[in-house]
Tab-separated table of C-alpha atoms and ligand atoms in Angstrom:
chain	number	residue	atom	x	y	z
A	1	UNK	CA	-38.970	-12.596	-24.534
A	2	UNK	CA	-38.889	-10.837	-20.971
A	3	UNK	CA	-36.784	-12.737	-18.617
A	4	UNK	CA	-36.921	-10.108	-15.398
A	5	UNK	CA	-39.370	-8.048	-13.573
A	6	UNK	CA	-38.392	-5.434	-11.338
A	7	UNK	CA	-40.815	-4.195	-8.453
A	8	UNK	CA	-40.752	-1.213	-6.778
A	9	UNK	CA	-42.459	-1.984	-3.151
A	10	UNK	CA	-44.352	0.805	-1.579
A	11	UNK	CA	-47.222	1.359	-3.663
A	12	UNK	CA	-47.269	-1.787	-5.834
A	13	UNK	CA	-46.445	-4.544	-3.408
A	14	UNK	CA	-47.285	-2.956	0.251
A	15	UNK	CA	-48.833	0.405	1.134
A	16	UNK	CA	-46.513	1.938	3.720
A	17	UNK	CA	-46.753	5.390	2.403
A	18	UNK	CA	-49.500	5.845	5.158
A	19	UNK	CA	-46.920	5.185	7.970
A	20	UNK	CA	-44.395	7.528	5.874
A	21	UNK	CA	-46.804	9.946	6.538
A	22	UNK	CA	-47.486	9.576	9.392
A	23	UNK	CA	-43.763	9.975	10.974
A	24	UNK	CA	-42.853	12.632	8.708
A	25	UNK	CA	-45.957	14.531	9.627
A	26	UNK	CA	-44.874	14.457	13.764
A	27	UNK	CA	-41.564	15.706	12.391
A	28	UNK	CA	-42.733	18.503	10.230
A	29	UNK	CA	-45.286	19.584	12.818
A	30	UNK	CA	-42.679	19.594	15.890
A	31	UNK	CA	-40.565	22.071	13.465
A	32	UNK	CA	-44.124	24.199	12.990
A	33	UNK	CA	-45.261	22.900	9.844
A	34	UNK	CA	-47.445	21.006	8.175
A	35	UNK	CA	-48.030	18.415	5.911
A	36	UNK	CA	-51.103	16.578	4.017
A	37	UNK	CA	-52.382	13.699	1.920
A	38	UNK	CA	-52.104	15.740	-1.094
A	39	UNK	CA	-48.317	16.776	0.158
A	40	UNK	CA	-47.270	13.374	0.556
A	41	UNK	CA	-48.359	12.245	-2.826
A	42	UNK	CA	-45.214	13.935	-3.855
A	43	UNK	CA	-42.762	12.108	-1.328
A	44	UNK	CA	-43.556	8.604	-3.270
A	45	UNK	CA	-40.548	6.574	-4.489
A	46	UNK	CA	-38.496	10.026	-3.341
A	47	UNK	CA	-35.891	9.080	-1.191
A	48	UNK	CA	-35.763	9.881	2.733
A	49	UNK	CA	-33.172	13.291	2.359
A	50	UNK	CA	-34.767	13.966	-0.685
A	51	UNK	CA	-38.376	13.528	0.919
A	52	UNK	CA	-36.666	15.890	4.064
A	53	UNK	CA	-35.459	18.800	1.779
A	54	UNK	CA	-38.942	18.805	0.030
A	55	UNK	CA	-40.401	18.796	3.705
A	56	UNK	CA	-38.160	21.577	4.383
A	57	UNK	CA	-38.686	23.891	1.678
A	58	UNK	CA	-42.148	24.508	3.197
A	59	UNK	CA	-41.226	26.689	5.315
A	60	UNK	CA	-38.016	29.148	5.752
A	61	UNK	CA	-35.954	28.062	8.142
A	62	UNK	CA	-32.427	26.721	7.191
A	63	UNK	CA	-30.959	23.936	8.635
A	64	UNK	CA	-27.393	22.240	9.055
A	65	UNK	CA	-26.546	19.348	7.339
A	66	UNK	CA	-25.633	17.566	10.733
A	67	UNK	CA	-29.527	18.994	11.797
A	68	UNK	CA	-30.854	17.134	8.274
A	69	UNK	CA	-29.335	13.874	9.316
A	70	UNK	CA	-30.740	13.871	13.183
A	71	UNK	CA	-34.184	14.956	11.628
A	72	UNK	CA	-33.994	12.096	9.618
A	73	UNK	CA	-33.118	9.988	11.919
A	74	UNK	CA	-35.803	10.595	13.772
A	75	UNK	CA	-38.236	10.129	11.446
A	76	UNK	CA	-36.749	6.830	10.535
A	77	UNK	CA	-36.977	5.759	14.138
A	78	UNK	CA	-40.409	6.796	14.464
A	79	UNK	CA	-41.581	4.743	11.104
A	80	UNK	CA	-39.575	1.515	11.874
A	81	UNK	CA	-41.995	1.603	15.107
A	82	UNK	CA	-44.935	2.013	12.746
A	83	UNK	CA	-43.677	-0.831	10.420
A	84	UNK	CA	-42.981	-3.086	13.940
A	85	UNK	CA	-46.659	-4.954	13.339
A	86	UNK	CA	-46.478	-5.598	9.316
A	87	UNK	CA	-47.380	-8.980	8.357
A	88	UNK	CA	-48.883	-10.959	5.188
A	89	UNK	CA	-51.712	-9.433	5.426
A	90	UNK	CA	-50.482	-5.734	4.381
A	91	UNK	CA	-49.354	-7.350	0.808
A	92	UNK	CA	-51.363	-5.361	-1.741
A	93	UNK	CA	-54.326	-7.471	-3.768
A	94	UNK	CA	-52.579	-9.388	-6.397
A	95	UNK	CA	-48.902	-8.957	-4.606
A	96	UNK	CA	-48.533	-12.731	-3.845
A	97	UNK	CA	-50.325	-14.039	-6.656
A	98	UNK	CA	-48.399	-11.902	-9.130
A	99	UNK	CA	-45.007	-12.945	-7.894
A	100	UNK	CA	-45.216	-16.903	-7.116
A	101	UNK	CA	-47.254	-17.301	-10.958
A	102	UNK	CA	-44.071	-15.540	-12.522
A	103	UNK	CA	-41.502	-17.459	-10.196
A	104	UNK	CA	-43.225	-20.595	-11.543
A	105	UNK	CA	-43.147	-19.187	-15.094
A	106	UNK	CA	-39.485	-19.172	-14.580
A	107	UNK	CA	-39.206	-15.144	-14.703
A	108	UNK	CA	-36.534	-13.732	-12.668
A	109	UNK	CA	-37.432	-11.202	-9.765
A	110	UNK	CA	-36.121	-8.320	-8.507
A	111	UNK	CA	-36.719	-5.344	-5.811
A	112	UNK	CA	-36.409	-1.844	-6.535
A	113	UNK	CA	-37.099	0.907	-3.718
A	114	UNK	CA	-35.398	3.845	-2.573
A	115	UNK	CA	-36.392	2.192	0.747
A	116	UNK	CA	-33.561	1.463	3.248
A	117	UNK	CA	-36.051	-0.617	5.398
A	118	UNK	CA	-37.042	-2.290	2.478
A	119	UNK	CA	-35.796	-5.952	2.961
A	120	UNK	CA	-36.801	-5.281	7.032
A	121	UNK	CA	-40.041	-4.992	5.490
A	122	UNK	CA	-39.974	-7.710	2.802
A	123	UNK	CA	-39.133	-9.959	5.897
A	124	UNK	CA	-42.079	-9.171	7.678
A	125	UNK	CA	-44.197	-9.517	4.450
A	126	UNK	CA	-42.962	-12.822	4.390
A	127	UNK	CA	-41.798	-12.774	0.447
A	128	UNK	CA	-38.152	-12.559	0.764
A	129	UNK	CA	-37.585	-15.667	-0.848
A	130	UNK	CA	-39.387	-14.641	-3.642
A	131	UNK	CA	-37.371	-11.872	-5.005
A	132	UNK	CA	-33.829	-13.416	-6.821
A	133	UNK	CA	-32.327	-9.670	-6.150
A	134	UNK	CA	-32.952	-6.993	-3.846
A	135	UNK	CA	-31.323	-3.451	-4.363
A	136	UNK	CA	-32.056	-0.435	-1.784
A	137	UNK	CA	-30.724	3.202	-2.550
A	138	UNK	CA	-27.517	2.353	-0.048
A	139	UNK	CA	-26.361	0.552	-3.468
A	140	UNK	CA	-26.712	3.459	-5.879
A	141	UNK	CA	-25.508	6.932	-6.200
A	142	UNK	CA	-28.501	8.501	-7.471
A	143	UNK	CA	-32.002	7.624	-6.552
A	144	UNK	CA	-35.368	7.466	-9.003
A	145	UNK	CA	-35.960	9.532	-11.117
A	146	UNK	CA	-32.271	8.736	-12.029
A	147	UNK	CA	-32.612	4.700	-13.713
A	148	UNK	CA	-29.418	3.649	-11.421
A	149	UNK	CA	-31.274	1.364	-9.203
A	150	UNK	CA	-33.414	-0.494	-12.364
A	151	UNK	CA	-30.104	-0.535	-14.355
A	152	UNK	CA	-28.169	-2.477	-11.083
A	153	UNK	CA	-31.026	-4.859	-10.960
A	154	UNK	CA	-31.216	-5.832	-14.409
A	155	UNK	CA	-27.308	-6.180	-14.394
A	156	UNK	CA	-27.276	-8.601	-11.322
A	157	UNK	CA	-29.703	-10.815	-12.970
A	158	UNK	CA	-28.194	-10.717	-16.280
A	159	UNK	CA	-30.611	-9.632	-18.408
A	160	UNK	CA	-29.918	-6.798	-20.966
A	161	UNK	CA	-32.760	-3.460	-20.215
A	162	UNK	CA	-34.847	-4.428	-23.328
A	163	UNK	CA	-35.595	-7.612	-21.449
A	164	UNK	CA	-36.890	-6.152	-18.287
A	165	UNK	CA	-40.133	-4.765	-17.386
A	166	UNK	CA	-40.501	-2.657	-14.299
A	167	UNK	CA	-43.256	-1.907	-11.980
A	168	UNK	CA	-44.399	1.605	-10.620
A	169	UNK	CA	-46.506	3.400	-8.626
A	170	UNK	CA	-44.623	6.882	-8.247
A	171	UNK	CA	-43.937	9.351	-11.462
A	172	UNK	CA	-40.329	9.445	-10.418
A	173	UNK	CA	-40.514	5.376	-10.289
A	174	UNK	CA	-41.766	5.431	-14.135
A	175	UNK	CA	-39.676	7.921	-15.244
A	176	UNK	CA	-36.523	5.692	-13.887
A	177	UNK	CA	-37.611	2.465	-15.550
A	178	UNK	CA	-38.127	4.553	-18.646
A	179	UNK	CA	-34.636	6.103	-18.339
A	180	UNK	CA	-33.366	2.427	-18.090
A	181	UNK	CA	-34.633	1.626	-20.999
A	182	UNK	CA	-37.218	-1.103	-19.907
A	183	UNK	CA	-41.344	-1.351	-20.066
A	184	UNK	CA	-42.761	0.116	-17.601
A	185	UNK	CA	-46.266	-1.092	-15.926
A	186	UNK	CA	-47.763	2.036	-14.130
A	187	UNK	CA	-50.025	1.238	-10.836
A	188	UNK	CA	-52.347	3.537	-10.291
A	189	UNK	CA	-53.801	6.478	-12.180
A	190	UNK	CA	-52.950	6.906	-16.271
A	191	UNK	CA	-53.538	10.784	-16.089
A	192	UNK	CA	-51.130	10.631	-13.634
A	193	UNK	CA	-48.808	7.925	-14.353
A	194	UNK	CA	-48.460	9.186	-18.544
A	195	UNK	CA	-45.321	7.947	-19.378
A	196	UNK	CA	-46.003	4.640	-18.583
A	197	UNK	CA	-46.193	1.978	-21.650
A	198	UNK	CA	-49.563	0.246	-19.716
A	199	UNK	CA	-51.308	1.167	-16.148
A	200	UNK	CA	-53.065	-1.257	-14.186
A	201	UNK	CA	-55.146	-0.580	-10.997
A	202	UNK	CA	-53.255	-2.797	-8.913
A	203	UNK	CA	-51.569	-5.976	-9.156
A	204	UNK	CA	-54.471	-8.300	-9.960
A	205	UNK	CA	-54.450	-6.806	-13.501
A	206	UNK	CA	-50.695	-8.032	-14.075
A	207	UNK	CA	-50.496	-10.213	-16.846
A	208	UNK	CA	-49.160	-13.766	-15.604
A	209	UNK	CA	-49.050	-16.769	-17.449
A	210	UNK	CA	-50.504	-17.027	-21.239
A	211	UNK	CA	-51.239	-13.399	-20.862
A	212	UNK	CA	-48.189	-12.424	-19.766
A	213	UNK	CA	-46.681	-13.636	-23.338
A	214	UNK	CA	-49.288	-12.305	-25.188
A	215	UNK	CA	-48.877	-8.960	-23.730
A	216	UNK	CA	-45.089	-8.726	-23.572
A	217	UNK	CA	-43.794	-10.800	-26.027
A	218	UNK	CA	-44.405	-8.598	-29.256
A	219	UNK	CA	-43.127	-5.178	-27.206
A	220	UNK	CA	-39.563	-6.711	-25.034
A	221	UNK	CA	-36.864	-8.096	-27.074
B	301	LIG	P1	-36.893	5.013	3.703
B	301	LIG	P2	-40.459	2.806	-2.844
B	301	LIG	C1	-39.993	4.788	-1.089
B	301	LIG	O1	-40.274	3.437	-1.357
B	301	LIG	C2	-41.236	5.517	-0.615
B	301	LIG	O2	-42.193	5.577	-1.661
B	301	LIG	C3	-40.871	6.926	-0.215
B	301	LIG	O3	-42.006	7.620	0.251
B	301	LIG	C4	-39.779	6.884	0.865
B	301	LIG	O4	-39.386	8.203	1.251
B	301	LIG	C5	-38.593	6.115	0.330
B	301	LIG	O5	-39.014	4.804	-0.042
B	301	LIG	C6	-37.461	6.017	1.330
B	301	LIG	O6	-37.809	5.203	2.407
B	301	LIG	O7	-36.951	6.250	4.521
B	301	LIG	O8	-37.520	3.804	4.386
B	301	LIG	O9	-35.478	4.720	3.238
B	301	LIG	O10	-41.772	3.318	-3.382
B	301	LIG	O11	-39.271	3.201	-3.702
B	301	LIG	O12	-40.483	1.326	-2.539
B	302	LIG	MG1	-43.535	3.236	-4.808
């Protein structure tokens, strides 16, 4: 029987890869390049040096490690401007829904993102008091693809990987719950999200109540 589901946020509960975007695209362009929609798809659920060397290798130009940090800095400072007006009404179709019919179900919740803002954000979602655990890439070493921040979710809440069930949006994201050894729900696209064990469109095609035993029940421990 599952006991835990793990959300990633960006993508599955909130959609703040536009304001990612956005801040990363003022940085690349004041270093002369460019970035586009089709670019950032690859920055999902990649964490924000990560996202910067990616960024980076666009063009030719090397850059110290003390440079790295300030140009991350300043794109963080730039997006927690962007992020300033969040409210409720930025939570994804199906995001509340999804998470007070499992509290009630008794399932325990957790956050996954490689997302320093994310409980800033969760705050001004107004769903912190949903989640029973929160975990951020400051906790772990290595971020998704690696399963590190699944595996320290699952741990705090005491339930064993077969019992968990995490939810994606990003390749990386599913190939981390995978490497933790849970089921993995895929949002999105199933040509693009293949190694998922089920995709839904968004969250108001999660399972919840009688459905949610029917579906899980015969594939979690
Ligand atoms: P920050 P998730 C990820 O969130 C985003 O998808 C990714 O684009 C971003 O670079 C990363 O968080 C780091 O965010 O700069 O705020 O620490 O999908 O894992 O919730
Ligand atoms: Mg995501």
């Amino acid at each position: 029987m599952p006991k835990t589901v793990i959300f990633d946020l960006d993508g599955v509960i909130t959609d703040t890869a536009r304001f990612h975007f956005l801040a990363w695209k003022r940085l690349a362009n004041k270093i002369g390049l460019d970035i586009d929609d089709a670019f950032n798809e690859k920055l999902k659920g990649v964490d924000r040096m990560n996202s910067l060397e990616l960024i980076l290798a666009q063009g030719t130009k090397k850059y110290s490690e003390q440079e790295k940090l300030a140009m991350a800095d300043e794109k963080n400072e730039d997006y927690k401007v962007l992020i300033e007006e969040m409210t409720a009404k930025d939570l994804l179709p199906g995001a509340h829904s999804t998470l007070t019919s499992l509290r009630k179900m008794g399932i325990k919740l957790a956050l996954a993102s490689a997302s320093k803002n994310a409980a800033t954000i969760l705050n001004k979602l107004g769903i912190s008091d949903l989640f029973d655990y929160v975990v951020d890439s400051n906790q772990v070493k290595h971020g998704k693809p690696a399963p590190d921040i699944f595996l320290l979710a699952a741990k705090q809440l005491g339930s064993s990987p077969s019992e968990c069930i995490g939810v994606e949006d990003a390749v990386v994201g599913v190939q981390a719950i995978k490497s933790a050894g849970m089921y993995a729900v895929g949002v999105g696209d199933p040509k693009v999200l293949t190694q998922a064990d089920m995709v839904i469109p968004d969250l108001t095609g999660f399972p919840v109540g009688e459905a949610f035993s029917a579906t899980f029940n015969k594939v979690l421990a």
